[in-house]
Tab-separated table of C-alpha atoms in Angstrom:
chain	number	residue	atom	x	y	z
A	1	UNK	CA	-0.376	25.748	9.081
A	2	UNK	CA	2.772	23.691	9.678
A	3	UNK	CA	3.881	20.814	7.456
A	4	UNK	CA	5.712	17.808	8.909
A	5	UNK	CA	7.475	14.941	7.210
A	6	UNK	CA	6.811	11.934	9.410
A	7	UNK	CA	8.352	8.476	9.569
A	8	UNK	CA	6.321	5.894	11.464
A	9	UNK	CA	7.580	2.431	12.423
A	10	UNK	CA	4.529	0.302	13.164
A	11	UNK	CA	3.825	-3.276	14.224
A	12	UNK	CA	0.484	-4.570	12.955
A	13	UNK	CA	-0.040	-8.087	14.264
A	14	UNK	CA	-3.285	-8.730	12.390
A	15	UNK	CA	-1.839	-7.729	8.998
A	16	UNK	CA	0.158	-9.888	6.593
A	17	UNK	CA	3.118	-7.522	7.049
A	18	UNK	CA	3.774	-8.977	10.496
A	19	UNK	CA	4.729	-12.336	8.945
A	20	UNK	CA	7.839	-10.792	7.403
A	21	UNK	CA	9.359	-11.342	10.854
A	22	UNK	CA	9.266	-15.113	10.219
A	23	UNK	CA	10.797	-15.112	6.734
A	24	UNK	CA	13.903	-13.693	5.067
A	25	UNK	CA	11.884	-11.376	2.866
A	26	UNK	CA	11.293	-7.657	2.467
A	27	UNK	CA	8.420	-5.841	0.829
A	28	UNK	CA	7.489	-2.457	-0.526
A	29	UNK	CA	3.955	-1.344	-1.338
A	30	UNK	CA	4.214	0.215	-4.786
A	31	UNK	CA	0.619	1.284	-5.270
A	32	UNK	CA	-2.094	1.931	-2.716
A	33	UNK	CA	-5.609	2.868	-3.857
A	34	UNK	CA	-8.326	3.313	-1.193
A	35	UNK	CA	-11.751	2.226	-2.490
A	36	UNK	CA	-13.639	3.824	0.376
A	37	UNK	CA	-17.168	3.250	-0.944
A	38	UNK	CA	-16.395	-0.467	-1.137
A	39	UNK	CA	-14.658	-0.493	2.258
A	40	UNK	CA	-11.557	-1.820	0.534
A	41	UNK	CA	-7.987	-0.946	-0.423
A	42	UNK	CA	-6.289	-2.199	-3.575
A	43	UNK	CA	-2.535	-2.597	-3.167
A	44	UNK	CA	0.381	-3.854	-5.216
A	45	UNK	CA	3.348	-4.978	-3.136
A	46	UNK	CA	6.779	-5.962	-4.374
A	47	UNK	CA	8.161	-8.795	-2.274
A	48	UNK	CA	11.774	-9.848	-2.611
A	49	UNK	CA	14.258	-12.215	-1.044
A	50	UNK	CA	17.725	-13.544	-1.702
A	51	UNK	CA	16.257	-17.015	-1.211
A	52	UNK	CA	13.742	-18.257	-3.770
A	53	UNK	CA	12.215	-20.850	-1.434
A	54	UNK	CA	11.701	-18.241	1.293
A	55	UNK	CA	9.790	-16.067	-1.161
A	56	UNK	CA	7.574	-18.973	-2.257
A	57	UNK	CA	6.875	-20.083	1.308
A	58	UNK	CA	6.071	-16.535	2.423
A	59	UNK	CA	3.561	-15.941	-0.353
A	60	UNK	CA	1.949	-19.293	0.319
A	61	UNK	CA	1.716	-18.583	4.046
A	62	UNK	CA	0.125	-15.142	3.834
A	63	UNK	CA	-2.304	-16.269	1.123
A	64	UNK	CA	-3.456	-19.094	3.379
A	65	UNK	CA	-3.253	-17.524	6.845
A	66	UNK	CA	-4.609	-14.080	5.997
A	67	UNK	CA	-7.295	-15.233	3.588
A	68	UNK	CA	-9.997	-13.513	5.639
A	69	UNK	CA	-8.133	-10.196	5.721
A	70	UNK	CA	-6.736	-9.977	2.206
A	71	UNK	CA	-7.980	-11.242	-1.121
A	72	UNK	CA	-5.103	-11.984	-3.490
A	73	UNK	CA	-6.066	-11.036	-7.046
A	74	UNK	CA	-2.835	-11.975	-8.788
A	75	UNK	CA	0.784	-12.971	-8.192
A	76	UNK	CA	3.259	-11.869	-10.854
A	77	UNK	CA	6.513	-13.738	-10.481
A	78	UNK	CA	8.750	-14.702	-13.410
A	79	UNK	CA	9.966	-18.267	-13.117
A	80	UNK	CA	12.758	-18.699	-10.570
A	81	UNK	CA	12.708	-14.969	-9.798
A	82	UNK	CA	13.605	-13.641	-6.359
A	83	UNK	CA	11.036	-10.868	-6.788
A	84	UNK	CA	7.245	-11.101	-6.925
A	85	UNK	CA	4.445	-8.578	-7.328
A	86	UNK	CA	1.429	-9.305	-5.152
A	87	UNK	CA	-1.904	-7.751	-6.186
A	88	UNK	CA	-4.541	-7.850	-3.455
A	89	UNK	CA	-7.504	-6.222	-1.767
A	90	UNK	CA	-7.691	-5.579	1.959
A	91	UNK	CA	-10.257	-4.153	4.358
A	92	UNK	CA	-10.344	-0.358	4.680
A	93	UNK	CA	-11.837	-0.323	8.177
A	94	UNK	CA	-9.290	-0.797	10.952
A	95	UNK	CA	-6.443	-0.127	8.515
A	96	UNK	CA	-3.444	2.139	8.941
A	97	UNK	CA	-4.358	3.675	5.588
A	98	UNK	CA	-7.678	4.828	7.014
A	99	UNK	CA	-5.933	6.404	10.001
A	100	UNK	CA	-3.605	8.248	7.622
A	101	UNK	CA	-6.403	9.520	5.411
A	102	UNK	CA	-8.566	10.641	8.322
A	103	UNK	CA	-5.599	12.626	9.633
A	104	UNK	CA	-5.083	14.334	6.252
A	105	UNK	CA	-1.797	12.602	5.502
A	106	UNK	CA	-0.059	12.497	2.134
A	107	UNK	CA	1.465	9.015	2.001
A	108	UNK	CA	4.720	8.795	0.061
A	109	UNK	CA	6.206	5.399	0.878
A	110	UNK	CA	5.561	2.127	2.704
A	111	UNK	CA	8.164	-0.603	3.133
A	112	UNK	CA	8.083	-3.699	5.324
A	113	UNK	CA	10.751	-5.904	6.899
A	114	UNK	CA	11.196	-7.895	10.107
A	115	UNK	CA	7.524	-7.442	10.950
A	116	UNK	CA	7.731	-3.632	10.933
A	117	UNK	CA	5.802	-1.328	8.605
A	118	UNK	CA	7.846	1.764	7.780
A	119	UNK	CA	5.542	4.565	6.660
A	120	UNK	CA	6.602	7.929	5.271
A	121	UNK	CA	3.968	10.662	5.031
A	122	UNK	CA	3.393	14.393	5.229
A	123	UNK	CA	0.995	15.807	7.839
A	124	UNK	CA	-0.515	19.275	8.138
A	125	UNK	CA	-1.168	20.892	11.507
A	126	UNK	CA	0.469	21.300	14.877
A	127	UNK	CA	3.037	18.778	16.099
A	128	UNK	CA	1.382	17.889	19.406
A	129	UNK	CA	-2.033	17.472	17.799
A	130	UNK	CA	-0.650	15.267	15.023
A	131	UNK	CA	1.191	13.043	17.492
A	132	UNK	CA	-1.819	12.734	19.771
A	133	UNK	CA	-4.290	11.938	16.988
A	134	UNK	CA	-2.052	9.404	15.252
A	135	UNK	CA	-1.106	7.629	18.477
A	136	UNK	CA	-4.705	7.379	19.688
A	137	UNK	CA	-6.127	6.287	16.334
A	138	UNK	CA	-3.479	3.601	15.844
A	139	UNK	CA	-3.970	2.306	19.361
A	140	UNK	CA	-7.699	2.003	18.645
A	141	UNK	CA	-7.003	-0.505	15.844
A	142	UNK	CA	-4.370	-2.420	17.876
A	143	UNK	CA	-1.359	-1.139	15.938
A	144	UNK	CA	1.751	-0.662	18.058
A	145	UNK	CA	3.907	2.400	17.387
A	146	UNK	CA	7.574	1.429	17.621
A	147	UNK	CA	8.944	4.841	16.679
A	148	UNK	CA	7.885	8.228	15.282
A	149	UNK	CA	10.248	10.762	13.711
A	150	UNK	CA	8.909	14.199	12.773
A	151	UNK	CA	10.647	16.916	10.807
A	152	UNK	CA	9.190	20.325	10.047
A	153	UNK	CA	9.330	21.032	6.333
A	154	UNK	CA	7.716	23.130	3.594
A	155	UNK	CA	4.833	22.390	1.260
A	156	UNK	CA	7.174	22.711	-1.731
A	157	UNK	CA	9.271	19.835	-0.416
A	158	UNK	CA	6.413	17.391	-0.974
A	159	UNK	CA	7.056	17.465	-4.714
A	160	UNK	CA	10.495	15.948	-4.148
A	161	UNK	CA	8.828	12.739	-2.946
A	162	UNK	CA	5.849	12.754	-5.303
A	163	UNK	CA	6.821	14.230	-8.652
A	164	UNK	CA	10.017	12.267	-9.136
A	165	UNK	CA	8.384	8.931	-8.445
A	166	UNK	CA	5.237	9.646	-10.449
A	167	UNK	CA	7.250	10.682	-13.495
A	168	UNK	CA	8.503	7.119	-13.855
A	169	UNK	CA	6.539	4.525	-15.768
A	170	UNK	CA	5.432	1.510	-13.674
A	171	UNK	CA	8.064	-0.609	-15.467
A	172	UNK	CA	10.867	1.898	-14.832
A	173	UNK	CA	9.949	2.201	-11.172
A	174	UNK	CA	9.719	-1.553	-10.713
A	175	UNK	CA	13.050	-2.218	-12.438
A	176	UNK	CA	14.920	0.535	-10.572
A	177	UNK	CA	13.504	-0.547	-7.214
A	178	UNK	CA	14.495	-4.158	-7.891
A	179	UNK	CA	17.961	-3.152	-9.097
A	180	UNK	CA	18.572	-1.136	-5.931
A	181	UNK	CA	17.292	-3.856	-3.585
A	182	UNK	CA	19.364	-6.590	-5.241
A	183	UNK	CA	22.580	-4.569	-5.323
A	184	UNK	CA	22.912	-3.690	-8.999
A	185	UNK	CA	24.295	-0.235	-8.190
A	186	UNK	CA	26.754	-1.467	-5.585
A	187	UNK	CA	30.444	-2.107	-6.216
A	188	UNK	CA	31.051	-4.878	-6.857
A	189	UNK	CA	27.574	-5.619	-8.197
A	190	UNK	CA	25.554	-8.221	-6.314
A	191	UNK	CA	23.346	-8.835	-9.335
A	192	UNK	CA	24.263	-8.579	-13.010
A	193	UNK	CA	22.375	-6.929	-15.857
A	194	UNK	CA	21.809	-10.355	-17.412
A	195	UNK	CA	20.178	-11.639	-14.229
A	196	UNK	CA	17.866	-8.629	-13.965
A	197	UNK	CA	16.908	-8.970	-17.627
A	198	UNK	CA	16.029	-12.632	-17.046
A	199	UNK	CA	13.865	-11.712	-14.039
A	200	UNK	CA	11.793	-9.307	-16.133
A	201	UNK	CA	11.777	-11.453	-19.269
A	202	UNK	CA	13.459	-8.852	-21.498
A	203	UNK	CA	16.767	-8.472	-23.303
A	204	UNK	CA	19.786	-6.805	-21.720
A	205	UNK	CA	19.443	-3.894	-24.154
A	206	UNK	CA	15.795	-3.306	-23.193
A	207	UNK	CA	16.505	-3.504	-19.473
A	208	UNK	CA	19.459	-1.141	-19.782
A	209	UNK	CA	17.232	1.358	-21.637
A	210	UNK	CA	14.621	1.264	-18.844
A	211	UNK	CA	17.306	1.861	-16.203
A	212	UNK	CA	18.860	4.762	-18.131
A	213	UNK	CA	15.481	6.403	-18.840
A	214	UNK	CA	14.449	6.124	-15.199
A	215	UNK	CA	17.718	7.562	-13.906
A	216	UNK	CA	17.596	10.391	-16.452
A	217	UNK	CA	14.098	11.428	-15.266
A	218	UNK	CA	15.087	11.334	-11.598
A	219	UNK	CA	18.342	13.244	-12.071
A	220	UNK	CA	16.690	15.812	-14.345
A	221	UNK	CA	14.027	16.616	-11.762
A	222	UNK	CA	16.421	16.656	-8.840
A	223	UNK	CA	18.960	18.971	-10.451
A	224	UNK	CA	17.100	20.943	-13.111
A	225	UNK	CA	13.976	21.605	-10.993
A	226	UNK	CA	16.066	22.589	-7.999
């Protein structure tokens, strides 16, 4: 059986992700838990923007407009932060997640910007069959496929996307993802350590420790395991 790493760019007009085309925001789904027996999916999405008002308006809009499709359980946003965590439930039927699961996919990442959902997943089977099944199933739920990239890989390669990420604590993953998105690792830095610490409500020393621990785990797995 062949293994393929697949990148799917999708446009889902009936989902809240489509509204990112109207705001200067980006999002990344950090956790995705299908609750199949309850016909529901629990997700935690990190939403960020360089403009605080854009972030506030976006959250307000999707909470109001998509109230029938998603149920917001909590919004975690430190005061004046440009990053927010959105906790919500959404319907499992007619979801891209259901299409993925029914096609035996291992989902590794989902990010959203400009109204496009960018999915990364591993699929098992033959290339033509995978393409046909995914295309037909997505069309059935009115999801438009903008682009599909497939790359043949090995089962062992899956651990590179799963083990490294899962070794991080939720706090380490959240801080590193935010630091990358806001330009902490760029030169010159677009965001300072003090600003990141204020966003997460911790001291500079604590934030620096989380960043160093997270990087140590990632580098150790990438270089020692390989």
